[in-house]
Short mmCIF file of C-alpha atoms in Angstrom, two decimals:
data_model
loop_
_atom_site.label_atom_id
_atom_site.label_comp_id
_atom_site.label_asym_id
_atom_site.label_seq_id
_atom_site.Cartn_x
_atom_site.Cartn_y
_atom_site.Cartn_z
CA MET E 1 20.84 33.75 19.23
CA SER E 2 21.79 31.14 21.91
CA CYS E 3 21.79 27.73 21.52
CA GLU E 4 18.08 27.24 22.18
CA GLU E 5 16.58 29.05 19.56
CA THR E 6 19.38 27.87 17.43
CA GLN E 7 18.78 23.98 17.85
CA GLU E 8 15.00 25.33 17.92
CA GLN E 9 15.69 26.63 14.20
CA VAL E 10 18.19 23.06 13.39
CA SER E 11 14.50 21.22 14.23
CA LEU E 12 12.86 23.47 11.59
CA LEU E 13 15.42 23.08 9.15
CA ILE E 14 15.60 19.72 9.07
CA ASP E 15 11.94 18.99 8.20
CA ALA E 16 12.09 22.45 5.92
CA GLU E 17 10.35 24.75 7.62
CA LEU E 18 12.78 27.62 8.69
CA GLU E 19 12.46 30.60 6.30
CA GLU E 20 16.04 31.43 4.04
CA PRO E 21 16.35 35.19 6.86
CA HIS E 22 16.97 32.54 9.32
CA GLN E 23 18.92 30.01 8.09
CA VAL E 24 22.04 32.47 7.10
CA ALA E 25 21.62 33.81 11.37
CA LEU E 26 21.86 29.95 12.29
CA PHE E 27 24.88 28.62 9.89
CA ARG E 28 26.67 31.68 11.31
CA HIS E 29 25.80 30.75 14.88
CA LEU E 30 26.81 27.20 13.84
CA GLU E 31 30.24 28.06 12.54
CA GLY E 32 30.83 28.87 15.72
CA CYS E 33 29.53 26.90 18.27
CA CYS E 34 30.46 23.34 18.72
CA GLU E 35 27.53 22.32 20.82
CA CYS E 36 24.74 22.92 18.49
CA ARG E 37 26.92 21.77 15.19
CA LEU E 38 26.95 18.49 17.80
CA PHE E 39 23.51 19.02 18.42
CA PHE E 40 22.75 19.48 13.88
CA ASP E 41 24.81 16.31 12.66
CA SER E 42 23.15 13.92 15.32
CA MET E 43 20.00 14.90 13.90
CA LEU E 44 21.37 14.86 10.63
CA ARG E 45 22.54 11.11 11.18
CA PHE E 46 19.28 10.37 12.87
CA SER E 47 17.36 11.36 9.64
CA LYS E 48 20.00 9.53 7.41
CA ALA E 49 19.37 6.08 9.22
CA ALA E 50 15.99 6.26 9.72
CA LYS E 51 15.24 6.22 5.86
CA ARG E 52 17.25 3.53 6.22
CA ASP E 53 15.34 1.73 8.83
CA LEU E 54 12.33 2.39 6.39
CA GLU E 55 13.36 0.83 3.65
CA GLU E 56 14.38 -2.72 6.12
CA ILE E 57 11.61 -2.68 7.81
CA ARG E 58 9.16 -2.22 5.10
CA LEU E 59 10.60 -5.15 2.65
CA VAL E 60 10.25 -7.14 5.91
CA ALA E 61 6.03 -6.10 6.33
CA ASP E 62 5.81 -7.27 2.88
CA ASP E 63 7.24 -10.70 3.99
CA ILE E 64 4.66 -10.79 7.11
CA LEU E 65 1.92 -8.50 6.22
CA PRO E 66 -1.12 -10.40 4.81
CA LEU E 67 -1.99 -9.69 0.97
CA HIS E 68 -5.79 -8.89 2.10
CA GLY E 69 -6.18 -8.80 5.89
CA PRO E 70 -8.60 -9.82 7.77
CA LEU E 71 -11.07 -8.48 5.25
CA PRO E 72 -14.88 -9.48 4.17
CA VAL E 73 -14.91 -11.60 1.52
CA SER E 74 -15.45 -9.37 -1.12
CA VAL E 75 -12.90 -7.03 -0.68
CA ARG E 76 -10.69 -9.86 -0.77
CA ALA E 77 -12.09 -10.53 -4.21
CA ALA E 78 -11.98 -6.89 -5.08
CA GLY E 79 -8.28 -7.31 -3.63
CA ASP E 80 -7.17 -9.52 -6.11
CA GLY E 81 -8.58 -7.68 -8.94
CA ALA E 82 -7.17 -4.69 -7.79
CA ASN E 83 -2.82 -6.17 -8.71
CA SER E 84 -2.81 -9.57 -9.85
CA LEU E 85 -0.72 -10.52 -7.01
CA PRO E 86 -1.12 -14.55 -6.27
CA MET E 87 -2.47 -15.78 -3.35
CA HIS E 88 -0.19 -17.91 -1.35
CA PRO E 89 -2.05 -20.72 -0.40
CA SER E 90 -1.29 -19.70 3.68
CA GLY E 91 -3.10 -16.58 3.31
CA LEU E 92 0.34 -14.77 3.02
CA THR E 93 2.57 -13.10 0.60
CA GLY E 94 5.55 -14.67 -0.50
CA ARG E 95 8.73 -11.55 -0.62
CA ARG E 96 8.92 -9.79 -3.50
CA SER E 97 11.47 -7.73 -5.19
CA HIS E 98 12.36 -4.10 -4.29
CA ARG E 99 10.50 -3.23 -7.85
CA ARG E 100 7.24 -4.54 -7.12
CA ALA E 101 7.94 -3.10 -3.49
CA SER E 102 8.22 0.24 -4.67
CA GLU E 103 4.85 -0.03 -7.80
CA ASP E 104 2.80 -0.89 -4.52
CA ALA E 105 4.66 2.09 -2.78
CA VAL E 106 2.80 5.19 -4.99
CA GLY E 107 -0.12 3.01 -6.36
CA ALA E 108 -2.20 -0.68 -7.10
CA LEU E 109 -1.44 -1.76 -10.40
CA PRO E 110 -3.66 -1.14 -12.97
CA ASP E 111 -6.23 -4.70 -13.44
CA ARG E 112 -4.02 -6.69 -15.49
CA ARG E 113 -7.89 -9.45 -15.91
CA SER E 114 -9.80 -6.74 -17.21
CA GLY E 115 -8.66 -5.98 -20.64
CA TRP E 116 -9.99 -7.96 -24.15
CA GLY E 117 -6.65 -8.96 -25.32
CA TRP E 118 -5.33 -11.35 -27.20
CA LYS E 119 -5.86 -14.15 -24.46
CA ARG E 120 -9.26 -13.35 -23.64
CA TRP E 121 -9.77 -13.42 -27.22
CA THR E 122 -8.59 -16.68 -27.42
CA GLY E 123 -10.11 -18.22 -25.05
CA LEU E 124 -13.34 -17.33 -26.42
CA LEU E 125 -12.44 -18.69 -29.55
CA ALA E 126 -11.40 -22.02 -27.67
CA GLY E 127 -14.61 -22.43 -26.35
CA GLY E 128 -13.51 -21.13 -22.41
CA TRP E 129 -10.32 -23.11 -22.57
CA ARG E 130 -6.80 -20.73 -22.18
CA MET E 131 -4.55 -21.69 -24.81
CA PRO E 132 -1.88 -19.55 -27.46
CA ALA E 133 -2.75 -18.00 -30.37
CA PRO E 134 -1.20 -19.93 -33.07
CA VAL E 135 -3.49 -23.39 -31.45
CA ALA E 136 -6.66 -22.23 -31.65
CA ILE E 137 -6.15 -20.05 -35.24
CA GLY E 138 -4.68 -24.06 -36.30
CA LEU E 139 -8.20 -25.29 -34.30
CA ALA E 140 -10.48 -22.95 -36.24
CA LEU E 141 -9.30 -23.67 -39.83
CA VAL E 142 -9.19 -27.88 -38.99
CA LEU E 143 -13.02 -26.88 -38.13
CA LEU E 144 -13.51 -24.90 -41.45
CA VAL E 145 -11.51 -27.87 -43.55
CA ALA E 146 -13.37 -30.17 -41.94
CA GLY E 147 -16.99 -28.43 -42.42
CA ALA E 148 -16.21 -27.30 -46.07
CA LEU E 149 -15.44 -31.35 -46.91
CA VAL E 150 -18.69 -33.26 -44.76
CA GLY E 151 -20.74 -30.32 -47.15
CA THR E 152 -18.69 -30.63 -50.05
CA ARG E 153 -19.22 -34.74 -49.53
CA ILE E 154 -23.10 -34.27 -48.95
CA SER E 155 -24.03 -32.72 -52.01
CA THR E 156 -22.67 -35.02 -53.63
CA ILE E 157 -24.51 -37.80 -52.57
CA ALA E 158 -27.68 -35.78 -52.25
CA GLY E 159 -27.29 -34.98 -55.77
CA GLY E 160 -26.94 -38.78 -56.65
CA GLY E 161 -23.33 -38.46 -58.52
CA GLY E 162 -20.16 -39.25 -56.66
CA PRO E 163 -17.36 -41.43 -57.22
CA MET E 164 -17.57 -44.16 -59.30
CA GLY E 165 -15.46 -47.67 -58.51
CA ARG E 166 -13.72 -50.13 -60.82
CA ASP E 167 -17.01 -52.70 -60.57
CA GLY E 168 -18.94 -49.53 -60.89
CA ARG E 169 -21.07 -49.32 -57.77
CA VAL E 170 -20.98 -45.74 -55.66
CA VAL E 171 -18.44 -45.16 -54.06
CA LYS E 172 -19.69 -42.95 -50.58
CA PRO E 173 -17.05 -41.84 -48.77
CA THR E 174 -18.06 -40.95 -44.88
CA VAL E 175 -16.11 -38.90 -42.95
CA VAL E 176 -16.17 -38.86 -39.39
CA VAL E 177 -14.77 -35.97 -37.50
CA VAL E 178 -14.49 -36.68 -33.87
CA CYS E 179 -14.40 -33.13 -32.65
CA SER E 180 -13.20 -33.04 -28.59
CA LEU E 181 -12.20 -29.92 -28.20
CA PRO E 182 -9.44 -28.44 -27.41
CA GLU E 183 -8.63 -31.19 -29.68
CA VAL E 184 -9.26 -32.42 -33.33
CA GLN E 185 -9.35 -35.66 -35.02
CA VAL E 186 -10.47 -35.54 -38.46
CA LEU E 187 -10.66 -39.63 -39.29
CA GLY E 188 -11.84 -40.11 -42.72
CA SER E 189 -12.58 -43.62 -44.08
CA ALA E 190 -14.41 -44.46 -47.03
CA SER E 191 -16.79 -47.37 -46.74
CA ARG E 192 -18.36 -48.91 -50.54
CA LEU E 193 -21.88 -49.47 -50.73
CA MET F 1 -3.21 7.04 -10.25
CA ARG F 2 -6.60 7.39 -7.98
CA THR F 3 -5.48 9.98 -4.87
CA ASP F 4 -6.22 8.80 -1.88
CA ALA F 5 -9.31 11.16 -1.47
CA ASP F 6 -10.54 9.34 -4.83
CA LEU F 7 -10.04 6.05 -3.09
CA ALA F 8 -11.72 7.11 -0.18
CA GLY F 9 -14.82 8.38 -1.02
CA ALA F 10 -15.27 5.55 -3.27
CA PHE F 11 -14.72 3.76 -0.39
CA LYS F 12 -17.20 5.59 1.80
CA ASP F 13 -19.46 4.59 -1.02
CA GLY F 14 -19.10 1.07 -0.84
CA ASP F 15 -16.28 0.23 -3.48
CA ASP F 16 -14.46 -2.62 -2.06
CA ARG F 17 -11.55 -2.53 -4.64
CA ALA F 18 -10.98 1.25 -3.97
CA PHE F 19 -10.77 -0.54 -0.31
CA ALA F 20 -8.38 -2.67 -1.07
CA ILE F 21 -6.59 -0.66 -2.92
CA LEU F 22 -6.01 2.06 0.15
CA TYR F 23 -5.20 -1.40 2.05
CA ASP F 24 -1.96 -2.04 -0.20
CA ARG F 25 -1.46 1.81 -0.22
CA TYR F 26 -1.32 2.33 3.76
CA LYS F 27 -0.27 -1.06 5.02
CA ARG F 28 3.41 -1.07 5.22
CA SER F 29 3.58 2.52 6.30
CA LEU F 30 1.31 1.54 9.31
CA TYR F 31 3.56 -1.84 10.26
CA VAL F 32 6.24 0.94 10.67
CA PHE F 33 4.77 3.14 12.07
CA ALA F 34 3.31 0.70 14.79
CA LEU F 35 6.40 -1.03 15.24
CA LYS F 36 8.38 2.29 15.46
CA MET F 37 5.69 2.90 18.56
CA LEU F 38 5.54 -0.67 19.96
CA SER F 39 8.83 -2.59 19.33
CA GLU F 40 7.12 -5.72 18.27
CA ALA F 41 6.50 -7.02 15.98
CA ASP F 42 3.96 -9.73 16.46
CA ALA F 43 1.86 -6.66 17.87
CA ALA F 44 2.62 -4.15 14.97
CA ASN F 45 1.01 -6.81 12.97
CA ASP F 46 -2.18 -7.46 14.84
CA ILE F 47 -2.24 -3.25 15.14
CA VAL F 48 -2.24 -3.10 11.15
CA GLN F 49 -4.99 -5.98 10.85
CA ASP F 50 -7.29 -4.73 13.43
CA VAL F 51 -7.29 -0.78 11.73
CA PHE F 52 -7.81 -2.18 9.10
CA LEU F 53 -10.66 -3.71 9.96
CA ARG F 54 -11.84 -0.74 12.25
CA VAL F 55 -10.99 1.32 8.71
CA TYR F 56 -14.13 -0.96 7.12
CA GLU F 57 -16.65 -0.99 9.71
CA LYS F 58 -16.37 2.53 10.09
CA ARG F 59 -15.77 3.66 7.14
CA ARG F 60 -18.80 6.00 7.35
CA GLN F 61 -17.49 7.19 9.39
CA LEU F 62 -14.80 9.53 7.09
CA ASP F 63 -16.46 13.18 6.54
CA TYR F 64 -13.10 14.15 4.83
CA PRO F 65 -12.14 12.01 2.48
CA GLU F 66 -8.81 13.72 1.77
CA ARG F 67 -8.01 13.08 5.40
CA PHE F 68 -8.43 9.80 4.75
CA ARG F 69 -4.04 9.42 5.62
CA SER F 70 -4.76 11.64 9.24
CA TRP F 71 -7.23 9.12 9.88
CA VAL F 72 -6.11 6.00 9.82
CA PHE F 73 -2.62 7.06 11.35
CA ALA F 74 -5.22 8.41 14.24
CA ILE F 75 -6.59 5.50 14.62
CA ALA F 76 -3.33 3.14 14.17
CA ARG F 77 -2.27 5.50 17.62
CA ASN F 78 -4.93 5.04 19.25
CA ARG F 79 -4.78 1.40 19.30
CA CYS F 80 -1.25 1.97 19.45
CA LEU F 81 -1.33 3.34 22.65
CA SER F 82 -3.89 1.45 23.88
CA HIS F 83 -1.25 -1.54 23.53
CA LEU F 84 0.90 -0.24 25.83
CA ARG F 85 -1.28 0.57 28.26
CA GLN F 86 -2.64 -2.57 28.39
CA SER F 87 0.84 -4.08 28.20
CA ARG F 88 2.60 -1.67 30.56
CA LYS F 89 5.37 -2.54 28.35
CA ARG F 90 8.80 -0.88 28.24
CA VAL F 91 11.87 -1.57 26.35
CA PRO F 92 15.72 -1.46 27.98
CA LEU F 93 17.66 -0.29 26.95
CA ASP F 94 20.24 -2.91 26.50
CA GLU F 95 17.45 -5.31 24.57
CA ALA F 96 17.43 -4.78 21.54
CA PRO F 97 13.79 -3.80 19.92
CA ASP F 98 11.80 -6.62 18.16
CA GLU F 99 11.59 -5.89 15.29
CA ALA F 100 12.70 -9.15 13.11
CA ILE F 101 15.66 -7.05 11.05
CA THR F 102 18.92 -8.06 10.29
CA VAL F 103 20.46 -5.07 9.46
CA ALA F 104 22.58 -5.92 6.55
CA ALA F 105 26.11 -4.31 6.09
CA SER F 106 25.79 -2.57 2.85
CA ALA F 107 28.20 0.16 0.94
CA ASP F 108 27.52 2.67 3.94
CA GLY F 109 29.50 0.76 5.79
CA ILE F 110 30.09 -0.04 9.54
CA GLU F 111 29.53 3.29 10.85
CA ALA F 112 25.41 3.39 9.05
CA GLU F 113 24.56 -0.31 10.77
CA GLU F 114 25.88 1.34 14.27
CA ASP F 115 24.33 4.56 13.70
CA LEU F 116 20.82 2.25 12.79
CA ARG F 117 21.60 -0.26 15.39
CA LEU F 118 22.26 3.23 17.51
CA ILE F 119 18.71 5.31 17.08
CA ARG F 120 16.79 2.54 16.71
CA LEU F 121 17.72 1.67 20.84
CA ALA F 122 17.54 5.20 21.39
CA LEU F 123 14.11 5.98 19.74
CA ALA F 124 12.69 2.86 22.01
CA GLU F 125 13.76 4.64 24.83
CA LEU F 126 12.10 8.02 24.54
CA LYS F 127 8.45 8.94 25.71
CA ILE F 128 5.88 8.20 23.79
CA GLU F 129 4.84 11.30 23.34
CA TYR F 130 8.01 12.06 22.07
CA ARG F 131 8.47 8.90 19.55
CA GLU F 132 4.78 9.33 17.95
CA VAL F 133 5.61 12.88 16.72
CA LEU F 134 8.97 11.90 15.82
CA VAL F 135 8.21 9.03 13.96
CA LEU F 136 5.66 10.41 12.51
CA ARG F 137 7.60 13.14 11.22
CA GLU F 138 11.21 11.36 10.10
CA TYR F 139 9.58 7.73 8.58
CA GLN F 140 5.94 8.66 7.39
CA ASP F 141 7.24 11.79 6.53
CA LEU F 142 3.68 13.74 7.14
CA SER F 143 3.36 17.45 8.07
CA TYR F 144 2.87 19.06 10.97
CA ARG F 145 -0.79 19.68 10.36
CA GLU F 146 -1.29 16.58 9.40
CA ILE F 147 0.77 15.39 12.90
CA ALA F 148 -1.61 18.33 14.71
CA GLU F 149 -4.74 15.83 13.71
CA ILE F 150 -3.73 12.97 14.10
CA THR F 151 -2.18 13.63 17.70
CA GLU F 152 -5.46 16.24 18.49
CA THR F 153 -3.38 19.30 19.17
CA THR F 154 -2.36 22.49 17.40
CA GLU F 155 0.32 22.95 14.84
CA SER F 156 2.75 24.76 16.86
CA ALA F 157 2.52 22.12 20.12
CA VAL F 158 3.75 19.53 16.72
CA LYS F 159 6.65 22.01 16.38
CA SER F 160 7.83 22.52 20.16
CA LYS F 161 7.57 18.35 20.46
CA ILE F 162 9.17 17.73 17.72
CA PHE F 163 12.06 19.60 18.79
CA LYS F 164 11.95 18.86 22.80
CA ALA F 165 12.00 14.77 20.81
CA ARG F 166 15.29 15.17 19.06
CA ARG F 167 16.76 16.80 21.78
CA ALA F 168 15.73 14.43 24.66
CA LEU F 169 17.53 11.66 20.91
CA HIS F 170 20.30 14.24 21.07
CA GLU F 171 21.11 13.30 24.60
CA THR F 172 20.95 9.58 24.78
CA LEU F 173 23.14 9.79 21.30
CA LYS F 174 25.64 12.13 21.97
CA PRO F 175 28.53 9.47 24.14
CA ALA F 176 28.19 7.37 20.78
CA PHE F 177 28.21 10.22 18.65
CA ALA F 178 30.66 11.87 20.19
CA GLY F 179 32.68 9.61 21.07
CA ARG F 180 32.98 8.32 17.18
CA ARG F 181 33.68 11.94 15.04
#
């Protein structure tokens, strides 16, 4: 086998396109040919360096390429939903971590905003405001207690009864509920009628 | 994970979300390709934006969604060749390509850094027809068939051209590599 043929086969071997029977003859030639070994070594070093070069450029690319590119607004919006990435005010991405880059390399991330998780539910409870679950639950309880208290007093007053004061007059309690979401204040006061 | 073919099909039917995912998936690969073809960071960035704009505009012409990768790289290649024709610019061997990258010292050591520097220069010196096939093969890991589709030639022609490109690269690198064996 000539050096020309050998080097052609080296090229195929690096691309994983050389069939096994040919590989035996190739390596036999390489054992005794310094020039072809040098070519083989050179191409292996090139492949290795190219992989490293690729990784470095991809990291730099994350910094300089716009998140969505010069695309129509509808596509930009779709992109926001597609990977939930924060949009820098300048329209450019910031440096992301290696993990982030590798995730992007294999595909876009799932839409984290599309689920009906606890945040969505607590958001609804709070009338559209986002707030932590404990605050939302506490708020709901306060509203419940305040509602029950008002209902009780109203029924008491409507029934003609009510607590008697020391002077024998009926005390009409007034519960003022000031509801200003997301903060609720229950102001209780009793006025003597 | 949705395949390229799925996404490309949906995109062709008007799904902008699918297009956004494809953009995110391919922008880096296309940037690497354009940078290696042109050796100019700004031009490579412009090419990537231009390619995706064209892809979006020409979505109806995407006859084979399963060949989206070849299609998008073919557009990128045409844009790069067009840019090179306009600029008629070649990078001198003694001038480092404008890749806006600083090679950091790593565990691979100084020799690996030197290899990287030499290879960047040697690649930038190759004839464009050799450079494009080598970049598509070594950097993008595309098959001979895909490279043939992108460069509008046959698989055997691609195989032959990659070999010639490697020989030319070897001739450039040989003095440096032989001296450091």
